[in-house]
XYZ file of C-alpha atoms in Angstrom:
680
model
C -188.595 69.253 242.200
C -189.629 66.332 244.409
C -191.612 63.772 242.418
C -193.555 60.966 244.112
C -194.437 58.034 241.855
C -197.303 56.130 243.449
C -198.411 52.523 243.035
C -201.816 52.581 244.808
C -202.688 50.013 247.493
C -203.956 46.649 246.313
C -203.974 43.196 247.869
C -205.142 39.734 246.871
C -203.735 36.773 248.764
C -203.507 34.612 245.649
C -201.627 37.257 243.658
C -197.998 38.056 244.324
C -196.627 41.583 244.157
C -194.106 42.524 241.495
C -192.093 45.721 241.111
C -194.093 48.470 239.312
C -192.204 48.490 236.019
C -194.065 51.473 234.549
C -193.065 53.668 237.484
C -189.511 52.320 237.384
C -189.346 53.391 233.737
C -190.531 56.900 234.615
C -188.060 57.173 237.475
C -185.297 56.011 235.152
C -185.949 58.672 232.502
C -186.077 61.351 235.227
C -182.793 60.273 236.830
C -180.481 62.489 234.698
C -182.458 65.577 235.762
C -182.114 67.535 238.984
C -185.316 66.040 240.424
C -185.614 63.888 243.530
C -187.737 60.865 242.666
C -189.209 58.253 244.993
C -191.476 55.291 244.231
C -194.163 54.461 246.784
C -195.066 50.794 246.329
C -198.095 50.388 248.579
C -198.977 46.781 247.551
C -195.519 45.749 248.762
C -195.982 47.762 251.960
C -199.198 45.839 252.647
C -197.366 42.547 252.087
C -194.583 43.621 254.423
C -197.145 44.754 257.006
C -195.784 48.313 257.104
C -199.162 49.519 255.828
C -202.263 48.162 257.529
C -205.533 47.595 255.698
C -208.393 49.517 257.331
C -210.739 52.412 256.612
C -207.889 54.886 257.181
C -205.563 53.343 254.605
C -205.841 56.232 252.127
C -205.079 58.818 254.778
C -202.000 56.838 255.792
C -200.845 56.566 252.179
C -201.306 60.310 251.625
C -199.343 61.191 254.735
C -196.487 58.874 253.773
C -196.330 60.586 250.392
C -196.465 64.073 251.934
C -193.579 63.237 254.267
C -191.472 63.243 251.094
C -192.633 66.856 250.477
C -193.540 66.222 246.834
C -194.187 68.947 244.319
C -195.833 66.374 242.039
C -197.478 63.043 242.874
C -197.997 60.800 239.834
C -200.177 57.687 240.086
C -199.996 54.559 237.953
C -203.650 53.500 237.881
C -205.459 50.528 236.400
C -209.078 49.477 236.675
C -209.025 48.094 240.226
C -206.826 50.780 241.751
C -208.691 53.761 240.297
C -210.826 54.383 243.414
C -207.839 54.193 245.812
C -205.851 56.552 243.582
C -208.709 59.074 243.531
C -209.144 58.896 247.295
C -205.425 59.319 248.016
C -205.219 62.213 245.548
C -208.122 63.950 247.293
C -206.466 63.527 250.679
C -203.150 64.903 249.392
C -204.903 67.949 247.943
C -206.805 68.480 251.179
C -203.575 68.504 253.176
C -201.464 70.359 250.609
C -203.341 71.987 247.695
C -200.060 72.968 245.994
C -199.092 69.388 245.089
C -199.705 68.622 241.413
C -201.589 65.339 240.917
C -201.065 63.308 237.733
C -202.734 60.069 236.627
C -201.408 57.687 233.981
C -202.027 54.178 232.664
C -204.428 52.379 230.340
C -207.571 53.294 232.259
C -206.649 56.925 232.745
C -205.769 57.285 229.065
C -209.294 56.239 228.073
C -211.207 58.370 230.608
C -208.866 61.345 230.758
C -211.391 64.148 230.311
C -213.995 62.451 232.495
C -211.418 61.974 235.239
C -210.556 65.671 235.316
C -214.214 66.649 235.042
C -215.303 64.431 237.948
C -212.334 64.876 240.279
C -210.994 68.423 240.798
C -208.061 67.097 242.828
C -206.435 65.709 239.668
C -204.456 68.212 237.611
C -203.392 66.210 234.564
C -203.572 62.842 232.836
C -200.695 61.401 230.816
C -202.138 59.442 227.904
C -200.309 56.504 226.367
C -196.563 56.063 226.760
C -195.211 58.221 229.546
C -191.439 58.130 229.111
C -191.355 61.150 226.786
C -194.545 62.863 227.924
C -194.088 62.879 231.703
C -190.689 64.658 231.786
C -192.137 67.328 229.473
C -195.161 67.685 231.757
C -192.812 68.237 234.692
C -191.019 70.981 232.747
C -194.431 72.505 232.116
C -195.224 72.439 235.841
C -191.888 74.187 236.442
C -192.887 76.902 233.959
C -190.030 76.085 231.605
C -192.376 75.219 228.721
C -196.034 75.849 227.941
C -198.336 72.970 228.879
C -200.234 73.438 225.614
C -197.087 72.280 223.790
C -196.898 68.916 225.575
C -198.334 66.219 223.320
C -200.204 63.358 224.996
C -201.590 65.141 228.058
C -205.001 66.276 229.216
C -204.793 68.981 231.849
C -206.736 71.492 233.884
C -206.287 75.197 233.172
C -208.360 76.955 235.833
C -211.936 75.841 235.034
C -211.098 74.582 231.567
C -210.044 71.047 230.620
C -207.615 71.005 227.712
C -206.851 67.873 225.709
C -203.649 68.191 223.704
C -203.062 66.090 220.569
C -201.848 62.512 220.984
C -198.133 61.851 221.112
C -196.682 59.622 218.441
C -195.558 56.204 219.634
C -191.857 55.824 220.355
C -190.378 54.416 217.154
C -187.194 52.954 218.620
C -187.755 51.357 222.016
C -184.001 50.895 222.377
C -183.757 54.688 222.678
C -185.254 54.335 226.164
C -182.855 53.794 229.069
C -182.756 50.362 230.685
C -185.103 50.167 233.681
C -183.197 51.031 236.864
C -184.322 48.655 239.598
C -182.456 50.597 242.294
C -185.595 52.731 242.627
C -187.422 49.829 244.294
C -186.473 47.436 247.102
C -184.391 44.358 246.208
C -186.240 41.647 244.314
C -185.668 39.313 247.249
C -187.924 41.525 249.373
C -190.774 41.026 246.911
C -190.098 37.289 246.897
C -190.044 36.992 250.678
C -193.046 39.272 251.197
C -195.131 37.112 248.870
C -193.840 33.782 250.168
C -192.778 32.578 246.731
C -189.712 30.509 245.925
C -188.003 32.734 243.350
C -187.250 36.417 242.896
C -189.164 37.525 239.795
C -188.164 40.419 237.560
C -190.471 41.898 234.944
C -188.608 42.485 231.702
C -190.403 44.473 229.037
C -189.839 42.758 225.702
C -192.160 44.777 223.495
C -195.327 46.812 223.293
C -198.519 46.532 221.329
C -200.925 44.092 219.753
C -202.047 43.948 216.110
C -205.450 42.456 216.921
C -208.694 44.210 217.817
C -210.484 42.041 220.354
C -213.732 43.659 221.446
C -212.880 43.627 225.172
C -209.202 44.646 225.052
C -207.710 48.090 225.601
C -204.234 47.136 224.392
C -204.903 47.754 220.709
C -206.369 51.170 221.583
C -203.377 52.125 223.712
C -200.853 50.975 221.116
C -202.859 51.794 217.962
C -202.676 48.151 216.782
C -198.926 48.380 216.319
C -196.264 46.102 217.771
C -192.720 47.134 218.613
C -189.961 45.189 220.305
C -186.693 45.983 221.965
C -183.656 44.565 220.176
C -182.700 41.067 221.262
C -179.159 42.235 222.048
C -180.459 44.790 224.520
C -182.837 42.256 226.076
C -180.071 39.704 226.612
C -177.878 42.332 228.284
C -180.782 43.455 230.478
C -181.547 39.873 231.456
C -177.925 39.308 232.477
C -177.865 42.591 234.394
C -181.033 41.777 236.334
C -179.700 38.344 237.230
C -176.178 39.407 238.153
C -176.780 42.749 239.846
C -180.339 42.529 241.141
C -180.706 38.856 242.051
C -183.397 37.972 239.517
C -184.100 34.236 239.567
C -187.034 34.167 237.154
C -188.317 36.489 234.434
C -191.773 37.590 233.379
C -191.520 38.767 229.777
C -193.961 41.652 229.413
C -195.354 41.605 225.873
C -198.762 40.441 224.692
C -197.387 38.917 221.494
C -193.987 37.357 222.226
C -194.186 34.938 219.282
C -196.020 37.229 216.837
C -192.777 37.649 214.907
C -191.137 34.270 214.720
C -187.738 35.664 213.753
C -187.676 37.851 216.852
C -188.633 34.967 219.142
C -185.962 32.719 217.608
C -183.241 35.388 217.886
C -184.148 36.024 221.505
C -184.048 32.329 222.402
C -180.734 31.710 220.658
C -179.292 34.814 222.282
C -180.318 33.585 225.734
C -178.753 30.194 225.034
C -175.520 31.681 223.655
C -175.232 33.978 226.694
C -175.591 31.019 229.057
C -178.730 32.498 230.626
C -181.047 29.627 229.723
C -180.922 28.222 233.257
C -183.161 31.122 234.312
C -186.856 30.222 233.864
C -189.144 32.679 232.124
C -192.817 33.156 231.258
C -194.402 34.689 228.159
C -197.742 35.231 226.389
C -198.397 33.694 222.986
C -201.044 32.557 220.509
C -201.746 29.048 219.253
C -201.297 30.063 215.633
C -197.845 31.614 216.109
C -195.976 28.604 217.529
C -195.105 25.108 216.382
C -193.131 22.151 217.705
C -189.726 23.473 216.603
C -190.224 26.918 218.114
C -191.596 25.468 221.354
C -188.587 23.176 221.714
C -186.251 26.132 221.129
C -188.131 28.217 223.704
C -187.853 25.448 226.287
C -184.140 25.090 225.599
C -183.844 28.837 226.199
C -185.534 28.523 229.600
C -189.242 29.055 228.896
C -191.030 27.330 231.770
C -194.644 28.448 231.380
C -196.640 30.396 228.807
C -200.174 31.669 228.390
C -202.427 31.109 225.394
C -205.486 33.341 225.156
C -208.198 30.955 223.929
C -211.156 33.005 225.208
C -213.995 30.781 223.992
C -214.910 27.373 222.653
C -217.787 28.844 220.664
C -217.242 29.944 217.072
C -220.070 32.437 217.474
C -218.505 34.005 220.554
C -215.068 34.088 218.938
C -216.597 35.954 216.000
C -218.199 38.416 218.442
C -214.844 38.933 220.154
C -213.176 39.275 216.735
C -210.652 36.617 217.642
C -209.512 34.307 214.867
C -208.579 31.110 216.715
C -208.748 27.664 215.137
C -209.839 25.378 217.953
C -208.950 22.384 215.775
C -205.243 22.996 216.423
C -205.665 23.529 220.172
C -205.052 19.964 221.354
C -202.064 19.545 219.026
C -200.509 22.789 220.272
C -201.156 21.972 223.915
C -199.627 18.521 223.466
C -196.601 19.978 221.655
C -196.205 22.565 224.411
C -196.280 20.009 227.221
C -194.056 17.585 225.304
C -191.504 20.386 224.985
C -191.553 20.643 228.791
C -193.470 23.932 228.952
C -196.588 24.225 231.120
C -199.313 26.117 229.239
C -202.004 28.243 230.826
C -205.149 28.447 228.712
C -207.217 31.560 229.354
C -211.004 31.554 228.807
C -213.523 34.386 229.170
C -217.229 33.862 229.858
C -220.262 36.130 230.087
C -220.230 38.157 226.879
C -223.489 40.048 226.281
C -224.421 38.014 223.187
C -223.395 34.636 224.627
C -226.014 31.872 224.751
C -226.165 28.904 227.107
C -224.820 26.724 224.305
C -221.879 29.097 223.765
C -221.055 28.946 227.463
C -221.264 25.150 227.489
C -218.918 24.953 224.492
C -216.366 27.110 226.288
C -216.479 25.070 229.500
C -216.326 21.861 227.478
C -213.193 23.031 225.681
C -211.620 24.195 228.944
C -212.333 20.850 230.609
C -211.106 18.788 227.657
C -207.947 20.897 227.544
C -207.335 20.299 231.244
C -207.947 16.572 230.775
C -204.964 16.337 228.428
C -202.747 16.924 231.476
C -200.023 19.352 232.625
C -202.202 22.308 231.676
C -203.440 25.215 233.787
C -206.906 26.593 233.069
C -207.935 30.183 233.780
C -211.620 31.146 233.560
C -212.604 34.786 233.970
C -215.795 36.771 233.669
C -215.869 39.511 231.078
C -214.393 42.754 232.379
C -215.655 45.967 230.782
C -212.768 48.347 230.172
C -213.211 51.986 229.138
C -212.517 52.826 225.533
C -213.120 49.306 224.261
C -215.779 48.434 221.715
C -217.433 46.290 224.380
C -217.917 49.372 226.536
C -218.862 51.714 223.709
C -221.469 49.343 222.262
C -223.058 48.169 225.521
C -222.502 50.928 228.096
C -226.235 51.606 228.343
C -226.729 48.084 229.700
C -224.200 48.238 232.538
C -225.361 46.828 235.874
C -223.570 46.277 239.141
C -224.299 42.856 240.619
C -221.093 40.855 241.183
C -217.428 41.617 241.712
C -215.388 39.941 239.003
C -211.741 39.019 239.469
C -210.509 42.340 238.084
C -212.575 44.351 240.532
C -211.121 42.616 243.589
C -208.124 43.675 245.644
C -209.279 46.827 247.450
C -211.282 45.176 250.247
C -209.627 47.195 253.015
C -212.478 47.328 255.550
C -212.268 43.971 257.346
C -212.443 42.048 254.093
C -215.006 44.343 252.481
C -214.685 47.341 250.234
C -214.730 50.686 252.035
C -218.238 52.162 251.825
C -217.008 55.436 250.331
C -215.262 53.483 247.550
C -218.527 51.774 246.687
C -220.286 55.139 246.687
C -217.635 56.495 244.322
C -218.065 53.537 241.959
C -221.866 53.666 242.094
C -221.865 57.345 241.183
C -219.786 57.019 238.031
C -220.095 53.918 235.821
C -218.336 55.708 232.955
C -215.082 56.073 234.926
C -215.376 52.884 236.960
C -216.965 50.598 234.364
C -214.594 47.727 235.209
C -216.551 47.326 238.461
C -219.760 46.810 236.474
C -221.257 43.872 234.589
C -223.186 43.237 231.417
C -226.232 40.938 231.557
C -225.635 37.716 229.662
C -228.330 35.478 228.122
C -226.286 32.374 228.985
C -226.767 32.570 232.746
C -227.464 34.844 235.678
C -224.466 36.951 236.661
C -224.178 35.245 240.050
C -224.053 31.856 238.330
C -221.405 33.086 235.899
C -219.359 34.507 238.743
C -219.435 31.227 240.666
C -218.377 29.416 237.513
C -215.427 31.761 237.032
C -214.429 31.473 240.688
C -214.742 27.721 241.212
C -214.725 25.828 237.912
C -210.925 25.875 237.788
C -210.863 23.848 241.008
C -212.488 21.047 239.019
C -210.172 21.493 236.030
C -207.168 21.377 238.358
C -208.161 18.481 240.612
C -210.481 16.144 238.679
C -210.487 17.130 234.976
C -210.545 13.606 233.497
C -213.017 12.215 236.001
C -215.409 15.165 235.711
C -215.322 15.090 231.908
C -215.889 11.329 231.834
C -218.757 11.648 234.314
C -220.383 14.370 232.220
C -220.109 12.241 229.073
C -221.403 9.146 230.849
C -224.409 10.916 232.340
C -225.043 12.856 229.117
C -225.337 15.852 231.396
C -224.131 19.348 230.564
C -220.914 20.419 232.235
C -222.548 23.474 233.784
C -225.456 21.454 235.151
C -223.130 18.802 236.586
C -220.853 21.470 238.043
C -223.691 23.165 239.909
C -225.022 19.770 240.939
C -221.698 19.189 242.675
C -221.610 22.729 244.111
C -225.083 22.256 245.584
C -224.202 18.836 246.995
C -221.153 20.287 248.742
C -223.320 23.111 250.109
C -225.740 20.546 251.588
C -222.878 18.691 253.264
C -221.313 21.891 254.621
C -224.576 23.412 255.861
C -224.112 24.504 259.442
C -220.308 24.566 259.214
C -217.953 27.538 259.080
C -217.084 26.872 255.424
C -218.387 29.830 253.408
C -216.871 29.273 249.954
C -219.042 27.318 247.529
C -216.058 25.119 246.732
C -212.470 24.847 247.912
C -209.724 22.416 246.919
C -210.219 20.741 250.291
C -213.975 20.252 249.957
C -213.570 19.117 246.361
C -211.050 16.471 247.402
C -213.230 15.418 250.316
C -216.513 15.031 248.433
C -216.025 14.502 244.705
C -215.443 10.755 244.906
C -218.721 10.200 246.772
C -220.547 12.562 244.407
C -219.342 10.609 241.370
C -220.343 7.317 243.007
C -223.821 8.661 243.813
C -224.298 9.818 240.210
C -223.227 6.467 238.765
C -225.326 4.488 241.253
C -228.475 6.035 239.809
C -227.753 4.570 236.366
C -228.914 1.124 235.297
C -226.027 0.665 232.867
C -222.632 2.344 233.146
C -220.688 2.319 229.887
C -217.598 4.076 231.220
C -217.141 1.581 234.013
C -213.577 2.790 234.555
C -214.757 6.082 236.134
C -214.483 4.991 239.811
C -210.889 3.916 239.249
C -210.141 7.112 237.310
C -211.461 9.101 240.269
C -209.223 7.060 242.576
C -206.261 7.683 240.251
C -206.761 11.465 240.311
C -207.331 11.377 244.073
C -204.027 9.523 244.499
C -202.286 12.205 242.433
C -203.681 14.875 244.733
C -202.848 13.102 247.965
C -199.290 12.446 246.791
C -198.960 16.130 245.898
C -200.009 17.041 249.441
C -197.681 14.523 251.079
C -195.835 15.551 254.191
C -192.193 15.264 255.003
C -190.431 11.946 254.743
C -189.623 9.915 257.886
C -186.237 10.187 259.521
C -183.670 7.940 257.803
C -182.483 4.736 259.348
C -179.168 3.050 258.654
C -178.726 -0.534 257.650
C -175.427 -0.801 259.540
C -177.245 -0.054 262.803
C -179.249 -3.278 262.586
C -179.005 -6.844 261.463
C -180.530 -6.794 257.963
C -183.223 -9.287 258.886
C -184.308 -7.075 261.809
C -184.878 -3.964 259.671
C -188.441 -2.662 259.655
C -188.599 -0.780 256.345
C -191.226 1.921 256.049
C -192.591 3.483 252.903
C -191.856 7.204 252.601
C -194.788 9.464 253.445
C -194.460 11.059 250.037
C -195.152 7.705 248.338
C -198.501 6.016 247.886
C -199.265 2.836 245.957
C -202.482 1.752 244.287
C -203.727 -1.292 242.408
C -206.106 -0.844 239.468
C -208.052 -3.315 237.365
C -208.202 -1.065 234.282
C -205.367 0.050 232.020
C -205.183 3.478 233.634
C -201.801 4.446 232.048
C -203.234 3.678 228.610
C -206.361 5.675 229.410
C -204.306 8.674 230.539
C -202.310 8.497 227.297
C -205.537 8.638 225.288
C -206.660 11.699 227.251
C -203.295 13.302 226.553
C -203.914 12.815 222.827
C -207.319 14.496 223.060
C -209.220 11.199 222.923
C -211.931 10.546 225.497
C -212.912 6.871 225.112
C -216.033 5.088 226.275
C -214.181 1.900 227.186
C -210.870 1.086 228.810
C -209.224 -2.370 228.618
C -209.014 -4.353 231.812
C -205.627 -5.372 233.195
C -204.009 -5.380 236.598
C -201.943 -2.230 237.000
C -199.764 -1.284 239.966
C -198.769 2.370 240.341
C -196.700 4.380 242.783
C -197.390 8.079 243.307
C -194.629 10.294 244.668
C -194.401 13.963 245.550
C -191.626 15.405 243.378
C -189.997 18.821 243.235
C -191.913 22.040 242.487
C -195.172 20.521 243.704
C -195.420 17.959 240.900
C -196.391 14.309 241.274
C -194.463 11.487 239.641
C -196.332 8.311 238.681
C -194.449 5.054 238.129
C -195.806 1.714 237.014
C -194.350 -1.050 239.174
C -194.637 -4.817 238.996
C -196.767 -6.924 241.311
C -193.804 -8.000 243.435
C -192.843 -4.343 243.965
C -196.420 -3.496 244.900
C -196.703 -6.334 247.430
C -193.269 -5.550 248.849
C -194.105 -1.858 249.349
C -197.536 -2.688 250.757
C -195.852 -4.689 253.527
C -193.280 -1.947 254.277
C -195.369 -0.366 257.009
C -192.682 0.001 259.678
C -194.278 -2.797 261.713
C -192.874 -5.818 259.889
C -189.206 -6.700 259.802
C -187.524 -7.397 256.485
C -187.333 -11.050 257.551
C -191.098 -11.152 258.126
C -191.743 -9.476 254.753
C -189.479 -12.016 253.059
C -191.361 -14.892 254.663
C -194.745 -13.530 253.569
C -193.636 -13.025 249.984
C -191.653 -16.250 249.605
C -194.630 -18.504 248.936
C -195.846 -16.273 246.079
C -192.563 -15.182 244.504
C -189.874 -17.558 245.773
C -190.510 -20.535 243.496
C -187.282 -22.212 242.315
C -185.231 -20.077 244.731
C -183.539 -20.941 247.983
C -184.851 -18.941 250.923
C -181.445 -17.268 251.411
C -181.337 -16.244 247.745
C -184.834 -14.759 247.978
C -183.925 -12.948 251.220
C -180.979 -11.365 249.399
C -183.333 -10.233 246.607
C -185.624 -8.597 249.177
C -182.691 -6.903 250.922
C -181.432 -5.580 247.591
C -184.937 -4.327 246.765
C -185.116 -2.495 250.101
C -181.742 -0.852 249.511
C -182.635 0.185 245.946
C -186.010 1.589 246.994
C -184.302 3.492 249.775
C -181.912 5.126 247.309
C -184.935 6.141 245.233
C -186.493 7.595 248.432
C -189.486 5.305 247.974
C -188.555 3.782 251.300
C -187.238 5.927 254.096
C -183.559 6.244 253.117
C -180.900 4.182 254.792
C -177.204 3.649 254.156
C -175.730 0.301 253.067
C -173.797 -1.688 255.640
C -170.119 -0.783 255.968
C -167.690 -3.569 255.193
């Protein structure tokens, strides 16, 4: 039998494509059989420009699949890709009615009967884990076993829809074969197609979640149980992916990596002992399952970034979600995470149906304060309604369709818009496509919530400390101040081609003036350091966007006194009259002071590796020296200008030697355009 495993088309510029691990697992378990199996990764095809996005995309996908002459086409479908999967399935059936169509995945598992009822082109749904169920379903299609005996499927028998009993979860995950990545293109193709720096492999570490958050389908899928692969197997798989498939970075797929401390510790020590800790990896965790010692061990084992699901800053909303998070430990955990050298992402969700304006403000306040501690990524999302969840079951009568949230984007194939027939499909069936719908929220209009989710993270990324300080100084709510800035930017951009309410570029261009305008309207400014804090964060951003460094010059090509040193383009220097380093330290500790001591501070900002910015405090001589290194003045001229201020009690020749040594040292540090010392 020819079996096509289909990853439906999907594309968002800001998201990179990864190999479809679920389909790889299915292909792997089918490999020992006599079947021919092929994975069709349409998101990768879009990235590689072998599949064009237009109104005919589904027809093209169907024809590519049919060229393989499949007997069965099985689709891995999630919320966003449900409409494309349905449309491709219908086209396949139209062209070849004999092909069996199978759906699987979280979404399909929760709307299995509805899917078969609504869409006659679909023959069966695999519910839950597919590694045992799908091969049995194939044997049923071949007539080797009776379909009624296959646990975990819902299928069509003529005009009847039959739902077999659930299949028990796989007790021993190690009994599954190791995912065979030869079924997909090399990892380097995914890396290059997405324009990212490292080839990423997904490595499944475990399955399940013991919690019961109101919006989450994971606990339903996995029956609130957690299972992990053995650490020995995981270490071997990690080495295999690195050595044989070119993996340069790992995404550990498991919602609760640190839920069992012993497991996390064994994994980390195993990675270290195997010498694999130079490979960076990412995981998902909870604040209450880590501490300083575990975080340090994880970093030593290669953990580079991790995600904490915070969800809300409101105790009332957290109770609604059924999430037991102690916000009092948040700042300590974030600080411990960053001090260990791990960059945390804090995930927040807004727009729950019982959320008040105050609840929303508390969430944004916590997100902003978390960002202000530094080295932290903030993710803000609108509530997504998933089938089968308590959120859907309790509020499905209130579903409306007003805005596209993040998890409904990615299928805009008609010149940047969703295909009209997809919208018609979604409009006709909120029960199947509920993730494209919204729930009204007392806190704010849905359009306002959507703008907050889309653009607030620009503020938390670019100006978290300044924006928080401005909000505190003005005694103005974060949401009100945020939309005040959004509206001001809209006024400035009126009549231009800029359509987005806020971009990193417009934020950088206009926030400083906005802050100044706000402060100018106040008679007394308590936090008088704010303008300099804005300038500090602006300097960080400009250094991070620095261009390439100038071509090097060589000291042996010139007489030393004739050199015209020039500061590297990736370096900027600033003078401050407040103790900005001390202020930043207080922010890092979760303190947000009204006052900042005055002192002259001289800082250099440099663009470092991996897009980071390094800040150094320099002395006044270093600042003045670098300020004069503009490529126009010779070293002799710089020495003359500085001698009257810094050359007391020194002969001119001695001071000239000090300046020459400073130029050479700064060149080695790439603060000045590099040059080589004179040859003797």
